[in-house]
Short mmCIF file of C-alpha atoms in Angstrom, two decimals:
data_model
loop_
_atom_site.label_atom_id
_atom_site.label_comp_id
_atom_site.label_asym_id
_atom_site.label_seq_id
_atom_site.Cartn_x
_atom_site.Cartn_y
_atom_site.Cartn_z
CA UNK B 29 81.04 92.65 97.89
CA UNK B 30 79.02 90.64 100.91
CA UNK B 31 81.08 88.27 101.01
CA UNK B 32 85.08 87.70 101.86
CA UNK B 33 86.49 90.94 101.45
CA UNK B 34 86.79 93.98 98.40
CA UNK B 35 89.61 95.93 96.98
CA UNK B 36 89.54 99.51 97.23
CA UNK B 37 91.36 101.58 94.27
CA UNK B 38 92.30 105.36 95.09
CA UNK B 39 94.99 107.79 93.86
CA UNK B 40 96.71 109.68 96.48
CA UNK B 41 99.00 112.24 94.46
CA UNK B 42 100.74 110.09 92.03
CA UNK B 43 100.42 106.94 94.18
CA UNK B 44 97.87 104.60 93.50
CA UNK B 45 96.37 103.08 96.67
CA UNK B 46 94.86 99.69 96.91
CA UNK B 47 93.16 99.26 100.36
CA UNK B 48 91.92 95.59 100.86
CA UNK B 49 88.63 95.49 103.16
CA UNK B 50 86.88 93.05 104.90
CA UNK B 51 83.16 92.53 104.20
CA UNK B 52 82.47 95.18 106.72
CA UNK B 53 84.33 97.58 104.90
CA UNK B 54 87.40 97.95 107.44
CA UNK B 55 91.13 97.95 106.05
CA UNK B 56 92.58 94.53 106.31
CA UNK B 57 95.91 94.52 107.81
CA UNK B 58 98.15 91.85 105.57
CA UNK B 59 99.41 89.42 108.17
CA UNK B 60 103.38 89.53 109.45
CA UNK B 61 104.39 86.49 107.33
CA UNK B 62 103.23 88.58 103.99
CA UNK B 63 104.94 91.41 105.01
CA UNK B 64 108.91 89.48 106.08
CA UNK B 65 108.13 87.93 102.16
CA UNK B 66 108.10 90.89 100.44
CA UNK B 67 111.81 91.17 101.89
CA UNK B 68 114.41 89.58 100.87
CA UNK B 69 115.79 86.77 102.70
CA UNK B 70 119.40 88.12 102.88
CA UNK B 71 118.53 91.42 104.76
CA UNK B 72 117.75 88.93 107.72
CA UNK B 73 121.50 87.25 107.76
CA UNK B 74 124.20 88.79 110.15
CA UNK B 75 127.84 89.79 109.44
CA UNK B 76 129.49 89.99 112.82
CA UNK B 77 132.34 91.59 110.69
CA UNK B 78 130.16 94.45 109.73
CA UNK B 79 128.66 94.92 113.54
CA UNK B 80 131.94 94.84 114.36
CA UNK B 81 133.01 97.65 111.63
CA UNK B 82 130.51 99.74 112.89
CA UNK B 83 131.26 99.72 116.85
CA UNK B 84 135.00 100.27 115.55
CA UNK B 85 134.18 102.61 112.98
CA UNK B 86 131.96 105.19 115.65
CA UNK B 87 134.64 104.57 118.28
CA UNK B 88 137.67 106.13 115.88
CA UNK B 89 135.12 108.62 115.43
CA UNK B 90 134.72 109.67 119.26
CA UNK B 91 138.23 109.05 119.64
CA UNK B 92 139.11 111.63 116.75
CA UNK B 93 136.61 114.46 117.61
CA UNK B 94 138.40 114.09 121.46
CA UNK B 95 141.75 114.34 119.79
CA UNK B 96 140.79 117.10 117.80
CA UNK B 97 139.24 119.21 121.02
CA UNK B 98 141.93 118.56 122.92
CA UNK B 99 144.37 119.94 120.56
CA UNK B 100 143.20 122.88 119.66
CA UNK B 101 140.52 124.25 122.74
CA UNK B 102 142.18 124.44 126.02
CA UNK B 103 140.46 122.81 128.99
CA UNK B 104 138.62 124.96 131.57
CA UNK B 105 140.51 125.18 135.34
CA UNK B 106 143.67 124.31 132.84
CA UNK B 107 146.43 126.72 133.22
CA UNK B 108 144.90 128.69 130.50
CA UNK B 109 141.51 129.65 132.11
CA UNK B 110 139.57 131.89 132.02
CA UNK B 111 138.13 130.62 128.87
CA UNK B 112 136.97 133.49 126.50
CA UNK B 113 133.33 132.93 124.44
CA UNK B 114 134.97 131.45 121.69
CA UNK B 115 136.57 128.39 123.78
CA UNK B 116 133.31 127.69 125.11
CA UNK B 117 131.49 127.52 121.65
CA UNK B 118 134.46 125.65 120.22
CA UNK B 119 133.20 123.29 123.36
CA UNK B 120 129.60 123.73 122.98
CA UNK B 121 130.14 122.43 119.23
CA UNK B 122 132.48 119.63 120.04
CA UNK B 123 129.38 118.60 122.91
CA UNK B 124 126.91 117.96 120.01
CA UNK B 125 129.53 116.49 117.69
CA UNK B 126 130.53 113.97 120.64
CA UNK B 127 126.94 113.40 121.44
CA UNK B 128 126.36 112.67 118.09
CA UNK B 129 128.47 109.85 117.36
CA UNK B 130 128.20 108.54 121.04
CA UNK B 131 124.81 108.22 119.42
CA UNK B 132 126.05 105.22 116.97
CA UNK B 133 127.43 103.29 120.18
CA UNK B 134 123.74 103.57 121.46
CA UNK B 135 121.84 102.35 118.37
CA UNK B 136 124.96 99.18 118.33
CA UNK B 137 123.94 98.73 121.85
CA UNK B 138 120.32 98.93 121.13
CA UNK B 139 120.92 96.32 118.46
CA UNK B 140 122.59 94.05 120.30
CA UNK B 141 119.63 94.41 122.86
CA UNK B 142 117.31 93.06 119.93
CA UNK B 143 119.35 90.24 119.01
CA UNK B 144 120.32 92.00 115.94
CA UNK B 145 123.90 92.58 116.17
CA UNK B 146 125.37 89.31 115.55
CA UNK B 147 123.49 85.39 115.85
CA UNK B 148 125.29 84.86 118.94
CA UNK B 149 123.03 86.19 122.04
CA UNK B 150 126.08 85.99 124.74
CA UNK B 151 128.20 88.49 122.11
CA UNK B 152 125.23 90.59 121.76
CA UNK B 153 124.91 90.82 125.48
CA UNK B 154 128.27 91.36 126.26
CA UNK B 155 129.10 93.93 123.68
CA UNK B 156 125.89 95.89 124.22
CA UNK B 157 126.45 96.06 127.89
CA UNK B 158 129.99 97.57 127.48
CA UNK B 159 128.76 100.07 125.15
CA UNK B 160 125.40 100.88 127.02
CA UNK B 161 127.44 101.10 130.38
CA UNK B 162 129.84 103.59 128.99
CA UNK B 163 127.06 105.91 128.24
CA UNK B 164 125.21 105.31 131.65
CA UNK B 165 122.48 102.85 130.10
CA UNK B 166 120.97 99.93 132.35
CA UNK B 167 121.89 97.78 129.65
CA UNK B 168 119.56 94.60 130.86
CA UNK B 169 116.96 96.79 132.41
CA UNK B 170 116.89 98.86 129.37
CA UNK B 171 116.75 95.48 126.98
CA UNK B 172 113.39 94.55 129.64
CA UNK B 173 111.18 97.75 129.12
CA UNK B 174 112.41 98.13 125.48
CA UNK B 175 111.31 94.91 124.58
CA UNK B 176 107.58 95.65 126.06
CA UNK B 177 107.80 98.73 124.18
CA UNK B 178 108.17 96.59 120.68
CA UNK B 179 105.51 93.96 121.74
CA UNK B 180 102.60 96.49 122.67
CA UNK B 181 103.60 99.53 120.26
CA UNK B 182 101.14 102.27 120.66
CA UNK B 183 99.28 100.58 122.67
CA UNK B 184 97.69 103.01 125.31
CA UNK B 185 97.31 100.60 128.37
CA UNK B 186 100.52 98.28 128.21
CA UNK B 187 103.00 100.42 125.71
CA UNK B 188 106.26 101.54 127.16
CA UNK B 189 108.03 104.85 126.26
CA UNK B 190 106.10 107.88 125.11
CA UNK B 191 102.35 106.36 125.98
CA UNK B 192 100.56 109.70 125.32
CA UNK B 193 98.76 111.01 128.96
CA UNK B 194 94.85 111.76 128.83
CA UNK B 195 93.41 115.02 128.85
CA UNK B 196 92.32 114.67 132.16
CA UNK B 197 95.66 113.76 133.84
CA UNK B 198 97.59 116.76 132.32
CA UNK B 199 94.79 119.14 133.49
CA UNK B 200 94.85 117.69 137.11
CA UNK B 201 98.50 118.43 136.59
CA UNK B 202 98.34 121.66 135.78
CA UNK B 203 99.33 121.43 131.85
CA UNK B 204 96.20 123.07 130.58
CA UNK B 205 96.69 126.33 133.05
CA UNK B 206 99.90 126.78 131.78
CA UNK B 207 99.32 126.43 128.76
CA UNK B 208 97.19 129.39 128.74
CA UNK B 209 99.30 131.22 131.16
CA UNK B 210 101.88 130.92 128.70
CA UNK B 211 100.75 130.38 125.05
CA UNK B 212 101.37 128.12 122.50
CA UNK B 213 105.07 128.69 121.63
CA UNK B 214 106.23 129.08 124.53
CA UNK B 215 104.43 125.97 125.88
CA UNK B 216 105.70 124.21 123.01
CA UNK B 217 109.35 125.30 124.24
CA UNK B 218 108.73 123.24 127.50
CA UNK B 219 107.31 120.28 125.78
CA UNK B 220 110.74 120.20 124.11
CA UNK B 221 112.79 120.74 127.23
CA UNK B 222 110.49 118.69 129.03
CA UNK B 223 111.82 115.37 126.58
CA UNK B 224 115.02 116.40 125.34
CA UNK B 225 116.69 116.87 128.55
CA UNK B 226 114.64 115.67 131.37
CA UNK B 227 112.98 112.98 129.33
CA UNK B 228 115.50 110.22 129.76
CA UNK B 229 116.21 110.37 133.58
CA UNK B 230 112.68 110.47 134.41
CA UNK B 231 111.96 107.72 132.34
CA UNK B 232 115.05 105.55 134.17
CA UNK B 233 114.22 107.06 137.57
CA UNK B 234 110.04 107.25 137.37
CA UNK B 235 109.17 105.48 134.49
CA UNK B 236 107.63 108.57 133.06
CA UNK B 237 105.94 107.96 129.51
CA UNK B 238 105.78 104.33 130.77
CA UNK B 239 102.44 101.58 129.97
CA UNK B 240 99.72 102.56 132.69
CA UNK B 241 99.45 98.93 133.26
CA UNK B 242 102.55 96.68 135.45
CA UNK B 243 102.38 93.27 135.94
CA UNK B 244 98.22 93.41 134.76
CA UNK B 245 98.07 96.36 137.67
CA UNK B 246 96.76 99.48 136.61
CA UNK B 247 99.40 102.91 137.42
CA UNK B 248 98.76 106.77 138.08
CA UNK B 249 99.58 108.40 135.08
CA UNK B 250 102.10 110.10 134.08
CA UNK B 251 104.43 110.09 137.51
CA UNK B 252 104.03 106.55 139.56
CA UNK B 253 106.52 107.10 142.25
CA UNK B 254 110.15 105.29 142.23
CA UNK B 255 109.39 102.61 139.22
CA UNK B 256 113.25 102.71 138.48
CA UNK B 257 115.55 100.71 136.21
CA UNK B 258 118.54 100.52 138.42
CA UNK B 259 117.25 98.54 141.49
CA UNK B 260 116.74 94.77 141.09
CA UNK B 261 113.16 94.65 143.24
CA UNK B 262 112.08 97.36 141.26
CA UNK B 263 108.61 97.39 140.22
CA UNK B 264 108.99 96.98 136.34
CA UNK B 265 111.37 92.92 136.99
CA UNK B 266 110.49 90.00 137.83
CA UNK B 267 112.59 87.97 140.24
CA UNK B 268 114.50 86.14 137.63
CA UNK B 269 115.56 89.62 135.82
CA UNK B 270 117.45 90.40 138.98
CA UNK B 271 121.06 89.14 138.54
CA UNK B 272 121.00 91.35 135.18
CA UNK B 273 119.56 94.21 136.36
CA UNK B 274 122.29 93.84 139.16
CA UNK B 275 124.61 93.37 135.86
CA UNK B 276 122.79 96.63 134.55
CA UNK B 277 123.65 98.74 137.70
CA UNK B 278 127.18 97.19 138.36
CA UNK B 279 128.07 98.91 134.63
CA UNK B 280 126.60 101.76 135.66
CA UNK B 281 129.05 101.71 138.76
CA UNK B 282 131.74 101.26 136.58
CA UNK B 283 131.80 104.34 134.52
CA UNK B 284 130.68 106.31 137.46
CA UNK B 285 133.61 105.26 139.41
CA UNK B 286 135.88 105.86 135.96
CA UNK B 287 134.53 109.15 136.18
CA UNK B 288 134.78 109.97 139.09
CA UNK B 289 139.25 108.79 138.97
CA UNK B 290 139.07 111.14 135.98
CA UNK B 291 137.87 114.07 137.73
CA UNK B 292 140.23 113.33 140.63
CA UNK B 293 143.09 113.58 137.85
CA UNK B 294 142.23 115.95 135.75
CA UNK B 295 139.19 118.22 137.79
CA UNK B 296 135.42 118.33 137.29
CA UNK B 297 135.72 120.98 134.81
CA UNK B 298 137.35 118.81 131.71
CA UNK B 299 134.87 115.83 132.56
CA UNK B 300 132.14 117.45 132.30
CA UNK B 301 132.87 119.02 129.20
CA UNK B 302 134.55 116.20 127.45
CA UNK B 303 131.42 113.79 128.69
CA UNK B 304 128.77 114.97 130.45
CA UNK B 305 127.94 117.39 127.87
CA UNK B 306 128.25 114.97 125.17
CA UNK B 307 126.10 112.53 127.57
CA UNK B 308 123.41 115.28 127.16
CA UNK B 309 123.10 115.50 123.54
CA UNK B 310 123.23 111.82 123.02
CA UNK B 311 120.55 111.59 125.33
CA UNK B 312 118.51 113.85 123.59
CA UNK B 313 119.21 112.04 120.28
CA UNK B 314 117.74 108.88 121.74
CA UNK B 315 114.73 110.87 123.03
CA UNK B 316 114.17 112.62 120.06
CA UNK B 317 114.20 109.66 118.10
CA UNK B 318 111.43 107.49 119.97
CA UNK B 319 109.75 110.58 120.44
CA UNK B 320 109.17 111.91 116.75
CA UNK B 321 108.75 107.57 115.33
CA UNK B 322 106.25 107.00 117.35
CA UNK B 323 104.34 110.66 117.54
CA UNK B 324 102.05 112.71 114.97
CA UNK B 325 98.58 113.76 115.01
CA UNK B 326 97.92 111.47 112.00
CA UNK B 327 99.24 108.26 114.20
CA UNK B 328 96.30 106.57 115.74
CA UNK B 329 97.04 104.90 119.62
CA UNK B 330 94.96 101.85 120.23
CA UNK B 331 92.83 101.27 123.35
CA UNK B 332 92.54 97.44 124.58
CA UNK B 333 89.90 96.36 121.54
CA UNK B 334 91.41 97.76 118.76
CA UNK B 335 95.01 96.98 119.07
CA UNK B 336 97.05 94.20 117.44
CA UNK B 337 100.73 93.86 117.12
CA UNK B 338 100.82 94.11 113.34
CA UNK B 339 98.52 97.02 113.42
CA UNK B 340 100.45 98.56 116.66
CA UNK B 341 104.31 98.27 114.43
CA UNK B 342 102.81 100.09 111.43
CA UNK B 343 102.02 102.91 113.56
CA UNK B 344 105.52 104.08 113.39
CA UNK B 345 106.68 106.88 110.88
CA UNK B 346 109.57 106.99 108.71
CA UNK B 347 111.59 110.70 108.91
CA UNK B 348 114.72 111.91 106.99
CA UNK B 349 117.52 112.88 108.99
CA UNK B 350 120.05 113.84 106.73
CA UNK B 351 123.50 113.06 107.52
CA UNK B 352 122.87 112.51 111.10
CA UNK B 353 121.36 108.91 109.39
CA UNK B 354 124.65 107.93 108.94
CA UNK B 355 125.97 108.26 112.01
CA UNK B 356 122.64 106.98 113.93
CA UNK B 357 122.83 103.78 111.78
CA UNK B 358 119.53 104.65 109.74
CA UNK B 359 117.63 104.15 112.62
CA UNK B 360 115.61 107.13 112.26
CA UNK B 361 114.81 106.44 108.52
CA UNK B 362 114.44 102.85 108.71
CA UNK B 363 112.07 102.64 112.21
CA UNK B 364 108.98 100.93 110.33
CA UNK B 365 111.27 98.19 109.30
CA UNK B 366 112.89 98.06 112.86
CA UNK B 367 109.02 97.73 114.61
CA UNK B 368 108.20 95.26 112.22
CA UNK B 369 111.58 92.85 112.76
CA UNK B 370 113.28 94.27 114.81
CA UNK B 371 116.03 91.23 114.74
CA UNK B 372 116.77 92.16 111.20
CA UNK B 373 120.39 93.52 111.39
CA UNK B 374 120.68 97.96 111.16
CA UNK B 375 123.28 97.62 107.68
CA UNK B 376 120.39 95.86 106.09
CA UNK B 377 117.83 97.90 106.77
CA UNK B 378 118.13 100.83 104.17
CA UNK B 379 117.72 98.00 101.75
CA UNK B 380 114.81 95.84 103.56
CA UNK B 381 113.35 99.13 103.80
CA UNK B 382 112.71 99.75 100.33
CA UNK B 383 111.03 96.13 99.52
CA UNK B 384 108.88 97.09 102.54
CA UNK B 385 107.88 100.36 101.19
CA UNK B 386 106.87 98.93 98.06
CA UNK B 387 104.51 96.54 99.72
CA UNK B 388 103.07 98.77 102.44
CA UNK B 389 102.86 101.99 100.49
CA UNK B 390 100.34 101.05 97.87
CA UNK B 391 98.37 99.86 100.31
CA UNK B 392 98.28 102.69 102.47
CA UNK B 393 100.18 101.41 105.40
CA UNK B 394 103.45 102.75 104.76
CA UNK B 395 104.00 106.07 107.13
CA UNK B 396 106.95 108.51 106.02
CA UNK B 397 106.84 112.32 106.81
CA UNK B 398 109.57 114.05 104.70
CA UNK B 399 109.40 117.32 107.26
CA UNK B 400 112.72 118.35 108.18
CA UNK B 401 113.37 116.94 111.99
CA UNK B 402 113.71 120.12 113.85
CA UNK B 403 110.65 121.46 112.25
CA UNK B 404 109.03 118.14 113.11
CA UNK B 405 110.44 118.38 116.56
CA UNK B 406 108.73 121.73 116.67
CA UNK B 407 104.94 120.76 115.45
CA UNK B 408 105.03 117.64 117.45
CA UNK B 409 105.55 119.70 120.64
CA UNK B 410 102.84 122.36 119.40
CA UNK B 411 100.27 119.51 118.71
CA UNK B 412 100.52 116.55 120.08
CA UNK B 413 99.76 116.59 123.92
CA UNK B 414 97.56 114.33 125.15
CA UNK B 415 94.44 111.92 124.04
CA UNK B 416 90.79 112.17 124.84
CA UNK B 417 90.81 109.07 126.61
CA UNK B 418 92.50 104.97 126.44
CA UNK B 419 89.70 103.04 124.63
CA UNK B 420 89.36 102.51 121.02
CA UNK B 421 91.46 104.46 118.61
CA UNK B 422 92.74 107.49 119.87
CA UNK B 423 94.84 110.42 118.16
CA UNK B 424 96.95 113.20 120.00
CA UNK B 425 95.40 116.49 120.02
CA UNK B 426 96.26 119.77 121.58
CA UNK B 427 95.81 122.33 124.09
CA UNK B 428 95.34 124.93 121.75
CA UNK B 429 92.54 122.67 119.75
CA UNK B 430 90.73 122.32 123.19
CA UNK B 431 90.46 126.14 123.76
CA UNK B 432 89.50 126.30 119.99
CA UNK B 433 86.70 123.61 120.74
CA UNK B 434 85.36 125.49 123.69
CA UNK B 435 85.63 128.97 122.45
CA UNK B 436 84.22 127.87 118.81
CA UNK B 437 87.09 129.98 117.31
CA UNK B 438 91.26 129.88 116.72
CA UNK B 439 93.69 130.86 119.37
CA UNK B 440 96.15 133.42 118.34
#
């Protein structure tokens, strides 16, 4: 066809395919408009009373599982101590469990942040600040950098939050030696511990797995000193940000200071197992999820010419997450939808997200990997660790597919 554009028909398995293409042969990507029609227009209207549900619903959930630790695990430095093994795993277990649901508060919060909690933006703001300050989130500097992330997804010069490092910078950092040093799976360990648990605060403190471009400067990749979200004149606001970040930073304040009365009362010992732990896992929850949506060697990253913002959303993969979805508000299993409209309210998204599907997945564009999400976990950190470089399209590779490149055989 020379002129306007083609259809392409393929079968992949038992889907068929239809790939529209330009008269150059490249895939068209169907505008935003076509894609919000093939919704319908009732997934897009709020119910404050079911936002509302939800933040209640989690918090009787919290409030239970504390209830429930209390009663039957005794506290450490309590009159009972020393705690035998079995204590601690009873308070190992309740750690996740907490973590898990303090997870719901977060995606709320994160809603709220997106304007997709209720209509309102001063109950969004005021609801997702209490909730984001009680788990030691910069609400309003956290709403700043998020919202960059969403408006230059996968974009490897001005994304925010897990913009994959070059080649080059990890080996000037040392990566590639210990990756040999150490191996594959045991490098792949790191990468985990690496994001799980140090992911978070060096992302708040450093901006690590930030954009390499602030403000249209370019930044050293991947640590660029103290690019914080706490101060006000930090690098990543502008001046008129700076009442909320203050805003942001007094919350923090807050629960530190609640914290801190609590361990006054009751010792260091029960706060830090009935929160801090907790803190940790939800933490790593959050990481996990905008680590594995946005991360797979199939996912292409898109240098200055090749990105747009329709192409950059689609670039985001759908997992399963069993019944950890329920608790996390489908955010895991509905991300595609979220990148695309990300106003459209979390209790309508399992439903948007099945008229979506059936317009992006015959043509291609629809990304779901049905891998269990600790196994994903696992071959993201084995394979995807850096890019060849930050122009065109780029796709993660490894360090073992480097050493396979230069030797001209597999790594064992």
């Amino acid at each position: 066809n020379s002129g306007g554009s083609g259809i392409l028909h393929g079968v992949v398995g038992s889907q068929m395919t239809i790939k529209v293409l330009d008269s150059h042969g490249v895939q068209q990507t169907p505008t935003i408009g076509e894609i919000k029609a093939a919704i319908p227009a009732h997934c897009f209207k709020h119910s404050p009373s079911k936002a509302f549900g939800l933040v209640v619903r989690d918090g009787l959930i919290m409030a239970a599982l504390l209830s429930v630790a209390l009663a039957v695990l005794p506290l450490p430095g309590g009159p009972d101590s020393p705690l035998n093994v079995l204590h601690w795993l009873g308070w190992a277990l309740y750690g996740f469990a907490q973590g898990t649901a303090a997870t719901g508060w977060w995606v709320l919060a994160h809603e709220c942040g997106h304007g997709a909690f209720t209509q309102n933006r001063g109950i969004n703001d005021c609801v997702g600040w209490v909730l984001h300050s009680a788990l030691l989130v910069p609400y309003f500097a956290w709403q700043s950098t998020h919202a960059k992330h969403h408006s230059k997804t996968n974009h490897l010069l001005d994304g925010e939050s897990h913009v994959p490092d070059t080649k080059e910078d990890l080996t000037k950092l040392g990566f590639a030696w210990a990756h040999r040093m150490i191996g594959d799976d045991a490098f792949a360990v790191v990468e985990l511990f690496n994001h799980l648990v140090l992911g978070w605060p060096l992302y708040l403190f450093f901006n690590v797995t930030g954009g390499r471009r602030l403000k249209g400067q370019p930044l050293e990749k991947p640590f660029v000193g103290l690019v914080d979200h706490f101060r006000p004149n930090s690098p990543l606001f502008s001046d008129k940000l700076r009442p909320r970040i203050y805003l942001s930073t007094l919350g923090i304040m807050i629960t530190l200071a609640a914290l801190g009365m609590a361990a006054q009362r009751f010792g260091a010992a029960p706060v830090m197992v009935c929160y801090v732990v907790p803190y940790f896992f939800c933490n790593s929850w959050l990481v996990l999820y905008t680590w594995l949506q946005h991360t797979d060697p199939s996912l292409p990253h898109y240098g200055e010419s090749d990105w747009n913002w329709v192409k950059g959303a689609l670039c985001t993969i759908d997992r399963p997450y069993t019944f950890f979805d329920w608790f996390h508000h489908h955010i895991g299993s509905t991300h595609v939808c979220h990148h695309l409209f990300s106003m459209l309210p979390c209790y309508n998204a399992v439903e948007a997200t099945k008229h979506l599907k059936a317009f992006l997945q015959p043509r291609g564009l629809y990304k779901y990997d049905a891998t269990p999400w600790p196994l994903a976990a696992w071959q993201v950190a084995k394979h995807c660790h850096f890019v060849e470089g930050v122009e065109g399209t780029q796709y993660y590779k490894s360090f073992s597919s480097m050493q396979e490149g230069s030797t001209g055989k597999k790594q064992d």
